[in-house]
Amino acid sequence: MSRRIKSFRKRGQIIKSESRSEITIERHYLVRRYQLVWHEENCVGCGICVDMCPKEAILYFPAEFKAGRRASDRPRIDFEPDKCVLCGECVVVCPMNDALIMTENGRKFVPVIEENAFAMVTRKTSL
């Protein structure tokens, strides 16, 4: 039960797909494939990734408490593929190890760590 947001692919275009338990964002180049995967079962819904995204590409949906129900819907996040640049800042600041995973050609890879570029972290925090 996967749903594609864009039905066509161009080189370098970001494609978003969803299933019940994860959201995947992919960017394909000629010899490289970047992928960011959010796993719902590992996410606690803290929203830190939303606050730290430099492009404001992550949307936060808080938990919904409905009358007459003992359990509530969990908080969740969603991505706007037109805004996301796959920088990886959300992966770095996530307190859960496997909630957000970024790969390049199948190996774990986070551009902001590889390039040592933490623009939003240094701008939004004070020591």
PDB file of C-alpha atoms in Angstrom:
ATOM      1  CA  MET A   1       0.000   0.000   0.000  1.00  0.00           C
ATOM      2  CA  SER A   2       2.566   2.522  -1.133  1.00  0.00           C
ATOM      3  CA  ARG A   3       1.551   5.926  -2.435  1.00  0.00           C
ATOM      4  CA  ARG A   4       3.718   7.965  -4.794  1.00  0.00           C
ATOM      5  CA  ILE A   5       3.426  11.726  -4.675  1.00  0.00           C
ATOM      6  CA  LYS A   6       5.097  12.304  -8.050  1.00  0.00           C
ATOM      7  CA  SER A   7       4.442   9.850 -10.868  1.00  0.00           C
ATOM      8  CA  PHE A   8       7.425  10.759 -13.049  1.00  0.00           C
ATOM      9  CA  ARG A   9      11.129  10.935 -12.321  1.00  0.00           C
ATOM     10  CA  LYS A  10      13.714  13.390 -13.478  1.00  0.00           C
ATOM     11  CA  ARG A  11      17.348  13.159 -12.523  1.00  0.00           C
ATOM     12  CA  GLY A  12      17.883  15.048  -9.259  1.00  0.00           C
ATOM     13  CA  GLN A  13      14.183  15.369  -8.439  1.00  0.00           C
ATOM     14  CA  ILE A  14      13.049  14.405  -4.949  1.00  0.00           C
ATOM     15  CA  ILE A  15      10.418  11.669  -4.868  1.00  0.00           C
ATOM     16  CA  LYS A  16       8.292  10.969  -1.783  1.00  0.00           C
ATOM     17  CA  SER A  17       6.588   7.650  -1.066  1.00  0.00           C
ATOM     18  CA  GLU A  18       4.579   6.540   1.953  1.00  0.00           C
ATOM     19  CA  SER A  19       3.470   3.327   3.570  1.00  0.00           C
ATOM     20  CA  ARG A  20       1.635   2.728   6.835  1.00  0.00           C
ATOM     21  CA  SER A  21       4.767   2.783   8.966  1.00  0.00           C
ATOM     22  CA  GLU A  22       7.294   4.897   7.062  1.00  0.00           C
ATOM     23  CA  ILE A  23       7.876   7.827   4.759  1.00  0.00           C
ATOM     24  CA  THR A  24      10.681   7.697   2.201  1.00  0.00           C
ATOM     25  CA  ILE A  25      12.231  10.597   0.327  1.00  0.00           C
ATOM     26  CA  GLU A  26      14.614   9.741  -2.509  1.00  0.00           C
ATOM     27  CA  ARG A  27      16.806  11.681  -4.901  1.00  0.00           C
ATOM     28  CA  HIS A  28      18.352   9.812  -7.826  1.00  0.00           C
ATOM     29  CA  TYR A  29      21.333  11.034  -9.769  1.00  0.00           C
ATOM     30  CA  LEU A  30      23.201   9.217 -12.487  1.00  0.00           C
ATOM     31  CA  VAL A  31      25.454   7.213 -10.140  1.00  0.00           C
ATOM     32  CA  ARG A  32      24.150   8.192  -6.690  1.00  0.00           C
ATOM     33  CA  ARG A  33      20.915   7.545  -4.839  1.00  0.00           C
ATOM     34  CA  TYR A  34      20.158   9.493  -1.664  1.00  0.00           C
ATOM     35  CA  GLN A  35      17.392   8.258   0.603  1.00  0.00           C
ATOM     36  CA  LEU A  36      15.850   9.581   3.834  1.00  0.00           C
ATOM     37  CA  VAL A  37      13.500   7.215   5.670  1.00  0.00           C
ATOM     38  CA  TRP A  38      11.310   8.060   8.676  1.00  0.00           C
ATOM     39  CA  HIS A  39      10.153   5.038  10.700  1.00  0.00           C
ATOM     40  CA  GLU A  40       6.975   5.734  12.657  1.00  0.00           C
ATOM     41  CA  GLU A  41       7.472   2.967  15.234  1.00  0.00           C
ATOM     42  CA  ASN A  42      10.837   4.437  16.313  1.00  0.00           C
ATOM     43  CA  CYS A  43       9.695   8.079  16.473  1.00  0.00           C
ATOM     44  CA  VAL A  44       8.586   9.522  19.823  1.00  0.00           C
ATOM     45  CA  GLY A  45       7.081  12.657  18.268  1.00  0.00           C
ATOM     46  CA  CYS A  46       9.290  15.173  20.082  1.00  0.00           C
ATOM     47  CA  GLY A  47       9.392  17.588  17.119  1.00  0.00           C
ATOM     48  CA  ILE A  48      13.075  18.499  17.413  1.00  0.00           C
ATOM     49  CA  CYS A  49      13.596  17.689  13.732  1.00  0.00           C
ATOM     50  CA  VAL A  50      10.825  20.129  12.809  1.00  0.00           C
ATOM     51  CA  ASP A  51      12.463  22.948  14.777  1.00  0.00           C
ATOM     52  CA  MET A  52      15.932  22.317  13.320  1.00  0.00           C
ATOM     53  CA  CYS A  53      15.039  21.903   9.629  1.00  0.00           C
ATOM     54  CA  PRO A  54      16.731  24.798   7.774  1.00  0.00           C
ATOM     55  CA  LYS A  55      14.197  24.700   4.918  1.00  0.00           C
ATOM     56  CA  GLU A  56      11.084  24.166   7.090  1.00  0.00           C
ATOM     57  CA  ALA A  57      10.353  21.040   5.071  1.00  0.00           C
ATOM     58  CA  ILE A  58       9.100  18.941   8.002  1.00  0.00           C
ATOM     59  CA  LEU A  59       5.535  19.292   9.245  1.00  0.00           C
ATOM     60  CA  TYR A  60       4.526  18.307  12.791  1.00  0.00           C
ATOM     61  CA  PHE A  61       1.139  16.834  13.651  1.00  0.00           C
ATOM     62  CA  PRO A  62       0.593  16.617  17.433  1.00  0.00           C
ATOM     63  CA  ALA A  63      -1.242  13.780  19.145  1.00  0.00           C
ATOM     64  CA  GLU A  64      -5.019  13.899  18.814  1.00  0.00           C
ATOM     65  CA  PHE A  65      -7.088  13.205  21.891  1.00  0.00           C
ATOM     66  CA  LYS A  66     -10.664  12.363  21.001  1.00  0.00           C
ATOM     67  CA  ALA A  67     -13.527  12.132  23.475  1.00  0.00           C
ATOM     68  CA  GLY A  68     -14.620   8.639  24.417  1.00  0.00           C
ATOM     69  CA  ARG A  69     -11.355   6.951  23.441  1.00  0.00           C
ATOM     70  CA  ARG A  70      -8.865   5.499  25.864  1.00  0.00           C
ATOM     71  CA  ALA A  71      -5.955   5.787  23.452  1.00  0.00           C
ATOM     72  CA  SER A  72      -4.934   8.692  21.281  1.00  0.00           C
ATOM     73  CA  ASP A  73      -3.320   8.926  17.886  1.00  0.00           C
ATOM     74  CA  ARG A  74       0.449   9.309  18.172  1.00  0.00           C
ATOM     75  CA  PRO A  75       2.179  12.512  17.115  1.00  0.00           C
ATOM     76  CA  ARG A  76       3.756  12.236  13.681  1.00  0.00           C
ATOM     77  CA  ILE A  77       5.758  14.169  11.134  1.00  0.00           C
ATOM     78  CA  ASP A  78       5.524  14.591   7.380  1.00  0.00           C
ATOM     79  CA  PHE A  79       7.886  15.922   4.732  1.00  0.00           C
ATOM     80  CA  GLU A  80       7.357  18.451   1.962  1.00  0.00           C
ATOM     81  CA  PRO A  81       9.500  17.077  -0.886  1.00  0.00           C
ATOM     82  CA  ASP A  82       9.531  20.406  -2.738  1.00  0.00           C
ATOM     83  CA  LYS A  83      11.303  22.088   0.202  1.00  0.00           C
ATOM     84  CA  CYS A  84      13.599  19.277   1.427  1.00  0.00           C
ATOM     85  CA  VAL A  85      17.229  19.403   0.256  1.00  0.00           C
ATOM     86  CA  LEU A  86      18.301  16.161   2.015  1.00  0.00           C
ATOM     87  CA  CYS A  87      20.857  17.956   4.184  1.00  0.00           C
ATOM     88  CA  GLY A  88      20.470  15.511   7.085  1.00  0.00           C
ATOM     89  CA  GLU A  89      20.164  17.980   9.977  1.00  0.00           C
ATOM     90  CA  CYS A  90      16.978  16.207  11.087  1.00  0.00           C
ATOM     91  CA  VAL A  91      18.893  12.913  11.279  1.00  0.00           C
ATOM     92  CA  VAL A  92      21.648  14.454  13.406  1.00  0.00           C
ATOM     93  CA  VAL A  93      19.366  16.088  15.997  1.00  0.00           C
ATOM     94  CA  CYS A  94      16.920  13.171  16.345  1.00  0.00           C
ATOM     95  CA  PRO A  95      17.223  11.667  19.854  1.00  0.00           C
ATOM     96  CA  MET A  96      16.017   8.265  18.617  1.00  0.00           C
ATOM     97  CA  ASN A  97      18.687   6.276  16.776  1.00  0.00           C
ATOM     98  CA  ASP A  98      16.600   4.656  14.068  1.00  0.00           C
ATOM     99  CA  ALA A  99      13.655   7.024  13.609  1.00  0.00           C
ATOM    100  CA  LEU A 100      15.347   8.902  10.754  1.00  0.00           C
ATOM    101  CA  ILE A 101      17.889   7.119   8.571  1.00  0.00           C
ATOM    102  CA  MET A 102      19.734   8.683   5.654  1.00  0.00           C
ATOM    103  CA  THR A 103      21.709   6.683   3.111  1.00  0.00           C
ATOM    104  CA  GLU A 104      23.757   7.212  -0.021  1.00  0.00           C
ATOM    105  CA  ASN A 105      23.795   4.175  -2.311  1.00  0.00           C
ATOM    106  CA  GLY A 106      22.703   1.992   0.618  1.00  0.00           C
ATOM    107  CA  ARG A 107      25.327   3.085   3.188  1.00  0.00           C
ATOM    108  CA  LYS A 108      24.562   5.416   6.083  1.00  0.00           C
ATOM    109  CA  PHE A 109      25.498   8.934   5.091  1.00  0.00           C
ATOM    110  CA  VAL A 110      24.624  12.352   6.522  1.00  0.00           C
ATOM    111  CA  PRO A 111      25.807  15.338   4.431  1.00  0.00           C
ATOM    112  CA  VAL A 112      26.036  17.832   7.323  1.00  0.00           C
ATOM    113  CA  ILE A 113      28.355  15.452   9.180  1.00  0.00           C
ATOM    114  CA  GLU A 114      30.441  14.599   6.119  1.00  0.00           C
ATOM    115  CA  GLU A 115      30.850  18.281   5.222  1.00  0.00           C
ATOM    116  CA  ASN A 116      30.963  19.524   8.864  1.00  0.00           C
ATOM    117  CA  ALA A 117      28.217  22.088   8.217  1.00  0.00           C
ATOM    118  CA  PHE A 118      25.866  22.755  11.124  1.00  0.00           C
ATOM    119  CA  ALA A 119      24.396  26.125  10.188  1.00  0.00           C
ATOM    120  CA  MET A 120      21.051  25.796  11.985  1.00  0.00           C
ATOM    121  CA  VAL A 121      22.462  24.184  15.126  1.00  0.00           C
ATOM    122  CA  THR A 122      24.921  26.997  15.718  1.00  0.00           C
ATOM    123  CA  ARG A 123      22.368  29.674  14.843  1.00  0.00           C
ATOM    124  CA  LYS A 124      19.487  28.381  16.989  1.00  0.00           C
ATOM    125  CA  THR A 125      21.371  27.305  20.104  1.00  0.00           C
ATOM    126  CA  SER A 126      23.419  29.285  22.565  1.00  0.00           C
ATOM    127  CA  LEU A 127      26.075  27.778  24.766  1.00  0.00           C
TER     128      LEU A 127
END
